[in-house]
GROMACS .gro file of C-alpha atoms in nm:
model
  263
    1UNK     CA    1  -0.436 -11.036  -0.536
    2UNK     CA    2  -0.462 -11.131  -0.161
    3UNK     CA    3  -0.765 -11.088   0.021
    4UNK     CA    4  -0.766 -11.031   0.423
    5UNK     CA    5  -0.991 -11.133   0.612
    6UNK     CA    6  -0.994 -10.977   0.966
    7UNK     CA    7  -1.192 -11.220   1.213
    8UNK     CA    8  -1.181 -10.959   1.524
    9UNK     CA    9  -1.259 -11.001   1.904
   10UNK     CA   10  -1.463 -10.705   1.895
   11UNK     CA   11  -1.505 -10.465   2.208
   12UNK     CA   12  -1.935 -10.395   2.293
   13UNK     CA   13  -1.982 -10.042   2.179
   14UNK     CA   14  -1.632  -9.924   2.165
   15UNK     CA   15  -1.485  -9.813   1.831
   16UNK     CA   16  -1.155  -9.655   1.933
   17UNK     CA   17  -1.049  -9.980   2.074
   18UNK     CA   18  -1.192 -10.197   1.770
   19UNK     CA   19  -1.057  -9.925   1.523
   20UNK     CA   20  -0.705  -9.921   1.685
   21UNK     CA   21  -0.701 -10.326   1.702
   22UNK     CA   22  -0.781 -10.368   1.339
   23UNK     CA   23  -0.505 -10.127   1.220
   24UNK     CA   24  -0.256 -10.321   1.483
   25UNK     CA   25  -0.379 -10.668   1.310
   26UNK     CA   26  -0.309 -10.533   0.972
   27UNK     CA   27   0.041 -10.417   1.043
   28UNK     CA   28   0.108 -10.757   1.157
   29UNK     CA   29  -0.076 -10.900   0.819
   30UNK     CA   30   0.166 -10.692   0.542
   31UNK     CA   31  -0.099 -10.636   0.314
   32UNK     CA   32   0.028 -10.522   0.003
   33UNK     CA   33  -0.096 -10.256  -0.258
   34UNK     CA   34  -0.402 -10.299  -0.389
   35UNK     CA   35  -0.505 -10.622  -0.198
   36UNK     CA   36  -0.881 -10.629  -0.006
   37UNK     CA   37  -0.928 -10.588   0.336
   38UNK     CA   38  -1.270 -10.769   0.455
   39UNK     CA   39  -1.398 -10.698   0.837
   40UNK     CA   40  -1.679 -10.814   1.023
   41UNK     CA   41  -2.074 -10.689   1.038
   42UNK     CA   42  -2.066 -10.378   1.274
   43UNK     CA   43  -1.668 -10.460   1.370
   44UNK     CA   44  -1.621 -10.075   1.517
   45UNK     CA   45  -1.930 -10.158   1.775
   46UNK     CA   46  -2.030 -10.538   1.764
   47UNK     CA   47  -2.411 -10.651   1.691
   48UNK     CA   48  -2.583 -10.331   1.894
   49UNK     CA   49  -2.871 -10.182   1.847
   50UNK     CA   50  -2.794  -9.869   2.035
   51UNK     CA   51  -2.805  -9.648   1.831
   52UNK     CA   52  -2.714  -9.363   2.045
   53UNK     CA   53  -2.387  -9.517   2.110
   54UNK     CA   54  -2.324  -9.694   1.731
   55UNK     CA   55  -2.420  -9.480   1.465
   56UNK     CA   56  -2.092  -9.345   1.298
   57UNK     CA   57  -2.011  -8.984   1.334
   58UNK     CA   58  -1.814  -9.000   1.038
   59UNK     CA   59  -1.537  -9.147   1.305
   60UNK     CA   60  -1.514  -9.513   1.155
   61UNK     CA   61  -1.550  -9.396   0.739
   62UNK     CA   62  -1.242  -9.170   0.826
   63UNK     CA   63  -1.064  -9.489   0.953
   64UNK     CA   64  -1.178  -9.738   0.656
   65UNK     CA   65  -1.063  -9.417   0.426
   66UNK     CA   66  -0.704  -9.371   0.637
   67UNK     CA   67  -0.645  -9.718   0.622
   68UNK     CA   68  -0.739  -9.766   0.260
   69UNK     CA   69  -0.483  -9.440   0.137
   70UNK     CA   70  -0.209  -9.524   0.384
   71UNK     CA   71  -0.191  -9.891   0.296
   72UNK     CA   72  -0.316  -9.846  -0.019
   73UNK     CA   73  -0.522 -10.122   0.009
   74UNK     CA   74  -0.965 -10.184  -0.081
   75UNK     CA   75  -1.100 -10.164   0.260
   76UNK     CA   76  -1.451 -10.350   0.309
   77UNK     CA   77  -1.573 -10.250   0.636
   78UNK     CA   78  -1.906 -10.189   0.823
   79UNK     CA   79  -2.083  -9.966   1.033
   80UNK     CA   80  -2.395  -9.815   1.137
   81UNK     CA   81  -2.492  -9.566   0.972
   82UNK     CA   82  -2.779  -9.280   0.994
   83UNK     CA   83  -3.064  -9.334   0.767
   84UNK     CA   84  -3.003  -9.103   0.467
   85UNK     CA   85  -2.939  -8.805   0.685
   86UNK     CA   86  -3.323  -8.815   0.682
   87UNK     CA   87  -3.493  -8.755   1.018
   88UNK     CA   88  -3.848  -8.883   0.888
   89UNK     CA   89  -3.673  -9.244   0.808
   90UNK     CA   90  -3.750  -9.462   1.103
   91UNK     CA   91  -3.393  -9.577   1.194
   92UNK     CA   92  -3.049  -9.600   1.147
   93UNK     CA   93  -2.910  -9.839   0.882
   94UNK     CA   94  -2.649 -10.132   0.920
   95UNK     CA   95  -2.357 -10.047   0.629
   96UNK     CA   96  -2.131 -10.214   0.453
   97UNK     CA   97  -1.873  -9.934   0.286
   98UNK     CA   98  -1.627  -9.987  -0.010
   99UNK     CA   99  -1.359  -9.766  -0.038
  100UNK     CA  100  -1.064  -9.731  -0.319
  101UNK     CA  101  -0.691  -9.696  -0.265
  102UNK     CA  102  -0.755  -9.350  -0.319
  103UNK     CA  103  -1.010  -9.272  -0.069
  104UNK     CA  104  -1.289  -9.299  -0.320
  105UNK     CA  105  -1.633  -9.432  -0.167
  106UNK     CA  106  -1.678  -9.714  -0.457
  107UNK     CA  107  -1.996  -9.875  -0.328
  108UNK     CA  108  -2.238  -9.852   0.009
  109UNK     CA  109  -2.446 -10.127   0.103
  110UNK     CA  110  -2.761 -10.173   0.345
  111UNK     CA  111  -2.820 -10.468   0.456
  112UNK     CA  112  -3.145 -10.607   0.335
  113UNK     CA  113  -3.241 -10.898   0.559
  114UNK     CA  114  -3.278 -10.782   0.929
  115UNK     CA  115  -3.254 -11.046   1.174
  116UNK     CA  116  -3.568 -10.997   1.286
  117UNK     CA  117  -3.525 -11.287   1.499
  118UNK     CA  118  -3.249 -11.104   1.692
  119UNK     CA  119  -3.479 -10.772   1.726
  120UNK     CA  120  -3.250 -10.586   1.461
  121UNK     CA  121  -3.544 -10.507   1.222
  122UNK     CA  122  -3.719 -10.347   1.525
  123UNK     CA  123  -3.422 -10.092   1.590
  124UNK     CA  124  -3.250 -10.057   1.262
  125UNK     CA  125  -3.410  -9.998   0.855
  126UNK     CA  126  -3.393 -10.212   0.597
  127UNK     CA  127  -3.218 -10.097   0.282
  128UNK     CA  128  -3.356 -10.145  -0.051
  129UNK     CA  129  -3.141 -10.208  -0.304
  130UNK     CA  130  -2.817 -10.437  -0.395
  131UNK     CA  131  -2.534 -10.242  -0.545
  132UNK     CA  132  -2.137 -10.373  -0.669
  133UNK     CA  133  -1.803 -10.259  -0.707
  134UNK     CA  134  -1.547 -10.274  -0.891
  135UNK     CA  135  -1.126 -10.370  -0.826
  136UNK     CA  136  -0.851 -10.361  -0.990
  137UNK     CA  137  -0.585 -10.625  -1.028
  138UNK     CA  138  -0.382 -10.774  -1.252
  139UNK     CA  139  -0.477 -10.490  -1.546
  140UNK     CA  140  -0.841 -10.597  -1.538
  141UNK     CA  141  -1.157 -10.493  -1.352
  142UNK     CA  142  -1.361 -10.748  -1.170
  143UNK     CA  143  -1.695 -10.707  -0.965
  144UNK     CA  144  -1.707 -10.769  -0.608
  145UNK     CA  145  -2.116 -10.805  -0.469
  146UNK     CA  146  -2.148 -10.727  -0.112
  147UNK     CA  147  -2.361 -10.875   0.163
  148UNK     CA  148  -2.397 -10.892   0.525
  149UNK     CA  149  -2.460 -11.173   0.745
  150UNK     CA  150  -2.829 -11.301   0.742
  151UNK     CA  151  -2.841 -11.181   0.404
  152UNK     CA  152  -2.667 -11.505   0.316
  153UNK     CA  153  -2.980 -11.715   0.402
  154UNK     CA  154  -3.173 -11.552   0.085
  155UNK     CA  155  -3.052 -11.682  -0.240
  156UNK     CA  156  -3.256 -11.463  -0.410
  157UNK     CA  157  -3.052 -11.169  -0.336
  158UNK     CA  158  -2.745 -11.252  -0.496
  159UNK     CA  159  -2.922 -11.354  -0.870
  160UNK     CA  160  -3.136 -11.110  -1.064
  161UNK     CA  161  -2.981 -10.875  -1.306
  162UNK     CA  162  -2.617 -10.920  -1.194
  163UNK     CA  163  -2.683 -11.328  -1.275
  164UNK     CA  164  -2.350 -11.431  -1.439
  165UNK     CA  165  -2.147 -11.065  -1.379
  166UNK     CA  166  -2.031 -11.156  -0.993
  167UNK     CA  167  -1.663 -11.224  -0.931
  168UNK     CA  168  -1.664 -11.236  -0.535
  169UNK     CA  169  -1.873 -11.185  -0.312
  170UNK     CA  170  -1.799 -11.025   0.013
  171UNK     CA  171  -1.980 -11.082   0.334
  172UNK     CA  172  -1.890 -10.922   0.663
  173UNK     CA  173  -2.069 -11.081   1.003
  174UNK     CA  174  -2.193 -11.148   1.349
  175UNK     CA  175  -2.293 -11.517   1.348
  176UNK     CA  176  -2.302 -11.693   1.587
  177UNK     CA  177  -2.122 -11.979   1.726
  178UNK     CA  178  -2.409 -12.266   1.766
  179UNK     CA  179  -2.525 -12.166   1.372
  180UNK     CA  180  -2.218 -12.208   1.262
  181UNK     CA  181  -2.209 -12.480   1.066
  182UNK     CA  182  -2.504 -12.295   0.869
  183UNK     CA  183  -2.253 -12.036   0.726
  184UNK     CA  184  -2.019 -12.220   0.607
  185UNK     CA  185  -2.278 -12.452   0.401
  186UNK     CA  186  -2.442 -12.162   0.325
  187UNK     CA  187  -2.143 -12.001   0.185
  188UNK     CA  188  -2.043 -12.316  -0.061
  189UNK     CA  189  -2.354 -12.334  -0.197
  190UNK     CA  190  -2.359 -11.912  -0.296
  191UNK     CA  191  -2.016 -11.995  -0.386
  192UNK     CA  192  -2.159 -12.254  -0.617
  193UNK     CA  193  -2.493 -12.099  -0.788
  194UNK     CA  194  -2.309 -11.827  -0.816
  195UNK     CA  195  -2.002 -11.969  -0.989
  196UNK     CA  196  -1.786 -11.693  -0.836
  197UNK     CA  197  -1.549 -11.670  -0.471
  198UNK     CA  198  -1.705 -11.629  -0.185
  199UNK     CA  199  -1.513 -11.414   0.132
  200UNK     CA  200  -1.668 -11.451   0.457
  201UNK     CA  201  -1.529 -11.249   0.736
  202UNK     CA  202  -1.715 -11.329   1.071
  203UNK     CA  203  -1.608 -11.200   1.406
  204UNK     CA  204  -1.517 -11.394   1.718
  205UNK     CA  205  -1.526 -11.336   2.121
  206UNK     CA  206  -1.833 -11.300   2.311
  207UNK     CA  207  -2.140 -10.999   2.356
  208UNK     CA  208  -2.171 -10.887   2.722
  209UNK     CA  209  -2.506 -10.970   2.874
  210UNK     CA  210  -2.801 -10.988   2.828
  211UNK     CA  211  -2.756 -11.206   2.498
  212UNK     CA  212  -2.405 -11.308   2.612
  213UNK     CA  213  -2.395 -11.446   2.215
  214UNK     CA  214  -2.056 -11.625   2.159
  215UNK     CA  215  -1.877 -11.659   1.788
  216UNK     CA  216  -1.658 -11.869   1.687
  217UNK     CA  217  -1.505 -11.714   1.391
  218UNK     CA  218  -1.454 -11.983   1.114
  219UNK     CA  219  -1.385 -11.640   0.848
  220UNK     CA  220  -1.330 -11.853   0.469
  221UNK     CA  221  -1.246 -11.812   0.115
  222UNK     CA  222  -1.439 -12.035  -0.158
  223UNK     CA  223  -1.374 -12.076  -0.507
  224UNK     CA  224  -1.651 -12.088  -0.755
  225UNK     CA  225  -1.627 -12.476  -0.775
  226UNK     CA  226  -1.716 -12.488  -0.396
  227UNK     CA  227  -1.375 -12.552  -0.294
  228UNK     CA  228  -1.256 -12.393   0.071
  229UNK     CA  229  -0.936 -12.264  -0.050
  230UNK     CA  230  -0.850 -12.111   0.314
  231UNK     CA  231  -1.049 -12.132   0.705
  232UNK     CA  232  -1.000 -11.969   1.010
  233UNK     CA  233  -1.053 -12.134   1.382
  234UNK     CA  234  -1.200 -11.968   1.623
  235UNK     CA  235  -0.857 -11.749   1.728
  236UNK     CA  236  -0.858 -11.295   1.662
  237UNK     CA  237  -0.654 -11.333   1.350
  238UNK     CA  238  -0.614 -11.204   0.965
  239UNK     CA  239  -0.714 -11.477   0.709
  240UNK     CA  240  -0.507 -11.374   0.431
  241UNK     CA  241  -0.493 -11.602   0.116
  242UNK     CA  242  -0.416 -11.550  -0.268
  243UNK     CA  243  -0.707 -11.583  -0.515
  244UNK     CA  244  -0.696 -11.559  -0.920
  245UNK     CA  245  -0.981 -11.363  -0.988
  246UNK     CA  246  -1.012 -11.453  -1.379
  247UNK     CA  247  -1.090 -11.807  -1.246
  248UNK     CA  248  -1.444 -11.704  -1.142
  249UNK     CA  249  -1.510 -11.594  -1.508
  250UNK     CA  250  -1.327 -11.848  -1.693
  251UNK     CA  251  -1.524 -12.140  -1.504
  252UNK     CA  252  -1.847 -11.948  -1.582
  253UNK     CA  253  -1.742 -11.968  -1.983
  254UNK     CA  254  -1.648 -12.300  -1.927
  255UNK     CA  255  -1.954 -12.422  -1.760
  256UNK     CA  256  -2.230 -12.150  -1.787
  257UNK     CA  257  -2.495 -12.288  -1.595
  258UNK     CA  258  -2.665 -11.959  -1.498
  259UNK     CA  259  -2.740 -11.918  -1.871
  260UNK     CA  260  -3.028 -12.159  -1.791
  261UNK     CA  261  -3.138 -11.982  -1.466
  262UNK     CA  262  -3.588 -11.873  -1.537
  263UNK     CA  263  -3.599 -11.582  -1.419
   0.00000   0.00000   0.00000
């Protein structure tokens, strides 16, 4: 299968425009049936914390779903998105969604590790829980772990139960330009442990003041042996490149390291 990674120049607080520039991107990109669409942390708003301007109406999970049954692709995109529905939960949550060819929600994600450096863990809630899904290619099923930016930082998250089970890992982000080199080390080494891909879609462009935060992109695809089998620069653009997804669990048969992992 192909995976395709969207690095987009995302618009502060403006989801039409984001939504309509990732669906113009993709019609340039030809994904084909049953490929995987990646796009950045928060691409329908950028890194805000307003949450009276970014949480989703339901507006950006009926674009991830029309772009998923129209192209009948995987679409792995991101929002924020209201706590539960609960009003006694503190804030709103920033969301990773899943969703099949078929419209089907596979898999919802909140991100665990708030950057509290950033003041996100002020304004938004943590989630609590990891969660995976599953797609199809080739006749087989393979498991795909998602993540979110600072996430990446904490080793820890990616291990535990699913230790052995994880065939990519998907990450969608905001990080910034001047940490850059961080996440792509960072991303080798999960690659690595974890003896599965890694896909990490990061945005590029610049916030508005007052943080005025620039990215640089740099969106890549590992292999579990560590290898960078495709990198972006710091241009809008679709990474697309062709991974085997069997490799992940043949080189864990071959070399099962995380049978040794203490837990």
């Amino acid at each position: 299968m192909r995976l395709h990674l969207v690095q987009l120049d995302i618009r502060w607080e403006d989801a039409e425009a984001n939504c309509r520039r990732v669906a113009e991107l993709l019609d340039a990109a030809h994904p084909d049936p049953g490929d995987l669409v990646i796009l950045p942390e928060m691409f329908d708003t950028g890194f805000s914390f307003n949450t009276a301007a970014t949480v989703d109406q339901g507006r950006t999970l009926a674009f991830l779903m029309l772009q998923a049954t129209s192209r009948q692709v995987y679409m792995h995109g991101h929002r924020t998105a209201s706590a539960s529905g609960n009003s006694t939960e503190a804030a709103a949550r920033n969301r990773a969604t899943a969703i099949s060819p078929d419209g089907t929600i596979l898999a919802e994600y909140d991100k665990i590790h708030l950057f509290s450096i950033g003041g996100e863990s002020q304004r938004l809630s943590s989630g609590t829980h990891t969660t995976t899904y599953q797609i199809a290619d080739a006749g087989a099923t393979f498991n795909v772990f998602p993540a979110i930016c600072y996430d990446l930082r904490f080793p820890e998250l990616f291990r535990g139960p699913r230790i052995g089970t994880l065939d990519l890992i998907a990450i969608g982000a905001c990080w910034p330009a001047k940490r850059a080199a961080h996440f792509r080390a960072l991303s080798i080494a999960r690659a690595i442990e974890n003896q599965s891909f890694m896909a990490f879609c990061n945005r590029t462009g610049n916030d508005p003041a007052p943080t005025n935060t620039t990215y640089s992109g740099g969106s890549l695809v590992i292999d579990p042996l560590g290898n960078v089998l495709a990198e972006a620069d710091e241009r809008e653009q679709v990474l697309s490149v062709s991974i085997d997804l069997t490799a992940a669990r043949n080189w864990r048969e071959q070399f099962p390291a995380w049978r040794d992992a203490k837990h």
